């Protein structure tokens, strides 16, 4: 039996695989243009397959996009709040993985600790998908790349500016910059820079990534300006963060430093007039709701990659 195809971190993908996932997402979105959201894709490629989702943290987009996406592909879903399962009473990650592997064809997990997703995947005999951890958010980045390409054409050669927390979403951008050949300029306050090992690993493979504490320089000429919340789920240092991040707000002045048609992205949920000015996130350069919708199309492509015959 083939080893299960886990979707845990984009660092392990080769550029052609990433390109194929993105192309499938674009293709499936186009193929169902005009269809109602509950309508199935004509080929129902995952008919007879079941996906379980486990959530240790809150979610709106990830939960609904995988649920609706799996159904559009013809499959079935089960959604589990981790605290309501026996995980909440101390059953091991490994036993949970072995049991669910007997009951469903794939598992998506949103976990507090990245190591728990890795442990789950190591014990599972079905594909495991990382639906966000403290370390990365690969599913989000497939949707973000789709959105960039819809607005601006191929991401290759573009400049993406990440402004704010060097967090889990930032880490997934870092992991794809070199593979898809775009420039990534990150500006974060001291103490909230991305993990050095992520940046160095990407740079070692040729990624063009700069890290500074200068949002204006990072935004200069950028085709895409992207940010995220200042306090992620699980962050305990809210007061320190709220003090450190205000100079990193994405304002109309910062957007003006970007290219003329620069696109604003945010994975959501957003906090208007904290990490981004309301005038930007609700303005004409913002693509946030396309980005959110694209979670469905992106997640379908991920499911198909994981469950490919
Ligand atoms: N962007 C994102 O993952 O949203 P949710 O937390 O709502 O799933
Ligand atoms: N960085 C955020 C992303 C939410 C989708 C968090 O981890 O809370």
Coordinates of C-alpha atoms and ligand atoms in Angstrom, one line a residue:
X1 CA 0.0 0.0 0.0
X2 CA 1.3 3.5 -0.9
X3 CA 2.3 5.7 2.1
X4 CA -0.4 8.3 2.7
X5 CA 0.1 11.7 1.1
X6 CA 0.1 14.1 4.0
X7 CA -0.3 17.9 3.5
X8 CA 1.5 19.3 6.4
X9 CA 4.1 21.8 5.3
X10 CA 4.8 23.4 1.9
X11 CA 8.5 23.1 2.5
X12 CA 8.3 19.5 1.5
X13 CA 6.7 20.2 -1.9
X14 CA 8.5 20.5 -5.2
X15 CA 7.5 23.4 -7.4
X16 CA 5.8 21.2 -10.0
X17 CA 3.5 19.7 -7.3
X18 CA 2.6 23.1 -5.9
X19 CA 1.9 24.3 -9.5
X20 CA -0.3 21.3 -10.1
X21 CA -2.4 21.9 -6.9
X22 CA -2.8 25.6 -7.9
X23 CA -3.8 24.8 -11.4
X24 CA -6.4 22.3 -10.2
X25 CA -7.8 24.9 -7.8
X26 CA -8.1 27.4 -10.7
X27 CA -9.6 24.8 -13.0
X28 CA -12.2 23.5 -10.6
X29 CA -13.2 27.1 -9.7
X30 CA -13.7 27.9 -13.4
X31 CA -15.5 24.7 -14.1
X32 CA -18.3 25.4 -11.6
X33 CA -18.8 29.1 -12.3
X34 CA -22.4 30.0 -11.8
X35 CA -23.3 26.8 -9.9
X36 CA -25.0 27.0 -6.6
X37 CA -22.6 26.5 -3.7
X38 CA -24.1 23.2 -2.7
X39 CA -24.0 21.7 -6.2
X40 CA -21.6 18.9 -6.7
X41 CA -18.8 19.0 -9.3
X42 CA -19.8 17.1 -12.4
X43 CA -17.1 14.4 -11.9
X44 CA -17.7 13.9 -8.2
X45 CA -14.1 12.6 -7.8
X46 CA -14.3 11.9 -4.1
X47 CA -17.6 10.0 -4.1
X48 CA -17.4 7.3 -1.5
X49 CA -14.7 9.1 0.5
X50 CA -15.1 10.5 4.0
X51 CA -13.1 13.3 5.7
X52 CA -12.9 13.9 9.4
X53 CA -11.9 17.3 10.7
X54 CA -10.6 17.9 14.2
X55 CA -10.5 21.4 15.7
X56 CA -8.5 22.3 18.8
X57 CA -9.0 26.0 17.9
X58 CA -11.8 28.1 16.5
X59 CA -12.4 28.3 12.8
X60 CA -14.9 29.7 10.3
X61 CA -13.2 29.6 6.9
X62 CA -11.2 26.4 7.3
X63 CA -14.1 24.5 8.7
X64 CA -16.7 25.6 6.1
X65 CA -14.3 25.4 3.1
X66 CA -13.3 21.8 3.8
X67 CA -16.8 20.8 4.6
X68 CA -18.5 22.4 1.6
X69 CA -15.5 21.6 -0.6
X70 CA -15.5 17.9 0.3
X71 CA -19.2 17.7 -0.4
X72 CA -18.8 19.4 -3.8
X73 CA -16.3 16.7 -4.6
X74 CA -18.9 14.1 -3.8
X75 CA -17.5 13.1 -0.4
X76 CA -18.8 13.0 3.2
X77 CA -17.5 14.9 6.3
X78 CA -17.4 14.6 10.0
X79 CA -16.5 17.6 12.2
X80 CA -15.1 17.1 15.6
X81 CA -14.3 19.6 18.3
X82 CA -11.2 18.0 19.9
X83 CA -12.4 18.8 23.4
X84 CA -15.6 16.8 22.9
X85 CA -13.7 13.7 21.7
X86 CA -11.7 11.3 23.9
X87 CA -8.6 13.5 23.1
X88 CA -10.2 15.9 25.6
X89 CA -9.9 13.1 28.2
X90 CA -6.4 12.1 27.4
X91 CA -6.7 9.4 24.7
X92 CA -3.4 9.6 22.8
X93 CA -2.9 11.4 19.5
X94 CA -1.5 8.2 18.1
X95 CA -4.5 6.0 19.1
X96 CA -6.9 8.6 17.8
X97 CA -5.0 8.6 14.5
X98 CA -5.2 4.8 14.2
X99 CA -8.9 4.7 15.0
X100 CA -9.9 7.4 12.6
X101 CA -7.7 5.8 9.9
X102 CA -10.1 2.8 10.1
X103 CA -13.2 5.0 9.8
X104 CA -12.4 7.8 7.3
X105 CA -10.3 8.3 4.2
X106 CA -8.5 11.5 5.3
X107 CA -8.2 13.7 8.4
X108 CA -7.8 17.5 8.6
X109 CA -6.5 18.8 11.9
X110 CA -6.3 22.3 13.3
X111 CA -4.0 21.9 16.3
X112 CA -2.4 24.0 19.0
X113 CA 1.0 22.3 18.6
X114 CA 2.6 21.5 15.2
X115 CA 4.2 18.4 16.8
X116 CA 0.8 17.0 17.4
X117 CA -0.1 17.1 13.7
X118 CA 3.2 15.4 12.9
X119 CA 2.6 12.8 15.5
X120 CA -0.9 12.2 14.2
X121 CA 0.4 11.9 10.7
X122 CA 3.1 9.4 11.7
X123 CA 0.5 7.1 13.3
X124 CA -2.2 7.5 10.6
X125 CA -2.6 5.3 7.6
X126 CA -4.7 7.9 5.7
X127 CA -3.7 11.4 4.5
X128 CA -3.5 14.1 7.2
X129 CA -3.9 17.8 6.4
X130 CA -2.6 20.6 8.5
X131 CA -5.5 23.0 9.0
X132 CA -3.3 25.5 10.9
X133 CA -0.9 25.1 13.8
X134 CA 1.2 27.4 15.8
X135 CA 3.9 27.0 13.2
X136 CA 2.2 27.1 9.7
X137 CA -1.0 27.4 7.7
X138 CA -0.3 25.8 4.3
X139 CA -4.0 25.6 3.2
X140 CA -4.3 29.4 3.5
X141 CA -1.3 30.0 1.3
X142 CA -2.8 27.9 -1.6
X143 CA -5.8 30.2 -1.5
X144 CA -3.6 33.3 -1.3
X145 CA -1.5 32.3 -4.3
X146 CA -4.7 31.6 -6.3
X147 CA -6.0 35.1 -5.4
X148 CA -2.8 36.8 -6.4
X149 CA -2.8 35.0 -9.7
X150 CA -6.4 35.9 -10.4
X151 CA -5.7 39.5 -9.8
X152 CA -2.2 39.9 -11.2
X153 CA -1.3 36.8 -13.3
X154 CA 1.5 34.4 -12.5
X155 CA 3.0 35.0 -9.0
X156 CA 6.5 34.4 -10.5
X157 CA 8.6 37.5 -10.4
X158 CA 6.1 39.5 -8.2
X159 CA 7.1 41.2 -4.9
X160 CA 5.0 40.2 -1.9
X161 CA 5.3 42.3 1.3
X162 CA 4.4 40.7 4.6
X163 CA 3.8 43.4 7.2
X164 CA 3.4 42.5 10.9
X165 CA 3.7 39.3 12.9
X166 CA 6.2 36.8 11.6
X167 CA 3.6 34.1 12.4
X168 CA 2.3 30.8 11.1
X169 CA 0.8 32.3 8.0
X170 CA 4.0 34.2 7.3
X171 CA 5.9 30.9 7.7
X172 CA 3.9 29.3 4.9
X173 CA 4.6 32.2 2.6
X174 CA 8.3 31.8 3.4
X175 CA 8.1 28.1 2.4
X176 CA 6.8 28.8 -1.1
X177 CA 8.6 32.0 -2.1
X178 CA 11.5 30.2 -3.6
X179 CA 9.5 27.4 -5.1
X180 CA 7.2 29.8 -7.0
X181 CA 10.0 32.3 -7.6
X182 CA 8.6 35.5 -6.1
X183 CA 10.3 38.0 -3.8
X184 CA 9.2 38.1 -0.2
X185 CA 9.9 41.2 1.9
X186 CA 9.0 40.8 5.6
X187 CA 8.8 43.6 8.1
X188 CA 8.1 42.7 11.7
X189 CA 8.8 44.3 15.0
X190 CA 11.7 43.1 17.1
X191 CA 10.7 40.0 19.0
X192 CA 8.1 39.0 16.4
X193 CA 10.3 38.3 13.4
X194 CA 9.7 35.0 11.6
X195 CA 11.6 31.9 12.8
X196 CA 15.2 32.1 11.6
X197 CA 15.3 28.4 10.7
X198 CA 12.3 28.9 8.3
X199 CA 14.0 31.9 6.6
X200 CA 17.4 30.2 6.4
X201 CA 16.0 26.9 5.1
X202 CA 14.1 28.8 2.3
X203 CA 17.1 31.0 1.5
X204 CA 19.4 27.9 1.3
X205 CA 17.1 26.7 -1.6
X206 CA 17.5 30.1 -3.3
X207 CA 14.4 32.0 -2.1
X208 CA 14.7 35.8 -2.3
X209 CA 13.5 36.7 1.2
X210 CA 14.4 39.9 3.2
X211 CA 13.5 40.4 6.8
X212 CA 13.6 43.9 8.4
X213 CA 11.8 46.1 10.9
X214 CA 11.0 48.6 8.1
X215 CA 7.4 48.3 6.8
X216 CA 7.9 51.2 4.3
X217 CA 10.9 49.6 2.7
X218 CA 9.2 46.2 2.6
X219 CA 6.1 47.7 0.9
X220 CA 8.2 49.7 -1.7
X221 CA 7.1 48.6 -5.1
X222 CA 5.2 45.5 -3.8
X223 CA 2.6 43.9 -5.9
X224 CA 0.9 42.3 -2.9
X225 CA 0.8 43.6 0.6
X226 CA -0.4 41.1 3.2
X227 CA -0.9 41.1 6.9
X228 CA -2.5 39.1 9.7
X229 CA -3.8 39.7 13.2
X230 CA -1.3 40.9 15.9
X231 CA -2.5 38.3 18.4
X232 CA -2.9 34.8 17.0
X233 CA -4.9 32.0 18.7
X234 CA -2.8 30.8 21.6
X235 CA -0.7 33.9 21.9
X236 CA -0.6 34.8 25.6
X237 CA 1.3 38.1 25.4
X238 CA -1.5 40.3 24.1
X239 CA -0.5 43.5 26.0
X240 CA 3.1 43.4 24.7
X241 CA 1.9 42.7 21.2
X242 CA -0.6 45.6 21.2
X243 CA 2.3 47.9 22.2
X244 CA 4.8 46.6 19.6
X245 CA 2.7 46.4 16.5
X246 CA 1.0 49.8 15.8
X247 CA 3.8 51.1 13.6
X248 CA 3.1 48.0 11.4
X249 CA -0.5 48.9 10.6
X250 CA -1.2 48.6 6.8
X251 CA -2.4 52.2 6.1
X252 CA -3.4 53.9 2.9
X253 CA 0.1 55.6 3.0
X254 CA 1.8 52.2 3.2
X255 CA -0.4 50.8 0.3
X256 CA 0.7 53.9 -1.7
X257 CA 4.3 52.7 -1.5
X258 CA 3.3 49.5 -3.4
X259 CA 2.8 49.1 -7.1
X260 CA -0.1 51.1 -8.6
X261 CA -2.4 48.0 -8.8
X262 CA -1.1 46.4 -5.5
X263 CA -3.4 43.9 -3.9
X264 CA -4.2 43.7 -0.2
X265 CA -4.6 40.3 1.3
X266 CA -5.5 39.1 4.8
X267 CA -6.4 35.5 5.8
X268 CA -9.1 36.8 8.2
X269 CA -10.4 37.2 10.8
X270 CA -9.3 40.8 10.7
X271 CA -9.3 43.7 13.2
X272 CA -10.1 46.9 11.5
X273 CA -7.8 49.8 12.5
X274 CA -5.5 47.4 14.3
X275 CA -3.3 45.5 11.8
X276 CA -5.0 47.2 8.8
X277 CA -6.8 50.5 8.3
X278 CA -10.5 50.1 7.6
X279 CA -10.0 52.2 4.4
X280 CA -7.5 49.6 3.1
X281 CA -9.3 46.4 4.0
X282 CA -12.6 47.8 2.8
X283 CA -11.1 49.6 -0.1
X284 CA -10.7 48.8 -3.8
X285 CA -7.3 47.2 -3.5
X286 CA -8.5 44.6 -1.0
X287 CA -9.1 41.1 -2.3
X288 CA -10.0 39.6 1.1
X289 CA -13.4 38.1 0.1
X290 CA -12.0 36.5 -3.1
X291 CA -9.2 35.2 -0.9
X292 CA -11.8 33.7 1.6
X293 CA -13.9 32.1 -1.2
X294 CA -10.7 30.7 -2.7
X295 CA -10.3 28.6 0.4
X296 CA -12.9 26.3 -0.9
X297 CA -11.3 25.9 -4.3
X298 CA -7.8 25.6 -2.8
X299 CA -8.9 23.0 -0.2
X300 CA -10.6 20.9 -2.9
X301 CA -7.3 20.8 -4.8
X302 CA -5.5 19.8 -1.6
X303 CA -8.0 17.0 -0.9
X304 CA -7.6 15.7 -4.5
X305 CA -3.8 15.7 -4.2
X306 CA -4.0 13.8 -0.9
X307 CA -6.5 11.3 -2.2
X308 CA -5.3 10.9 -5.7
X309 CA -5.6 7.2 -6.8
Ligands
LIG1 N1 -8.1 32.1 7.6 C1 -8.6 31.1 8.4 O1 -8.0 30.0 8.5 O2 -9.8 31.3 8.9 P1 -10.5 30.5 10.0 O3 -9.7 30.6 11.3 O4 -11.9 31.1 10.2 O5 -10.5 29.0 9.6
LIG2 N1 -2.3 33.8 12.7 C1 -3.7 33.5 12.9 C2 -4.4 33.0 11.7 C3 -5.9 32.7 11.8 C4 -6.5 32.1 10.6 C5 -3.9 32.6 14.1 O1 -3.1 31.6 14.2 O2 -4.7 32.8 14.9

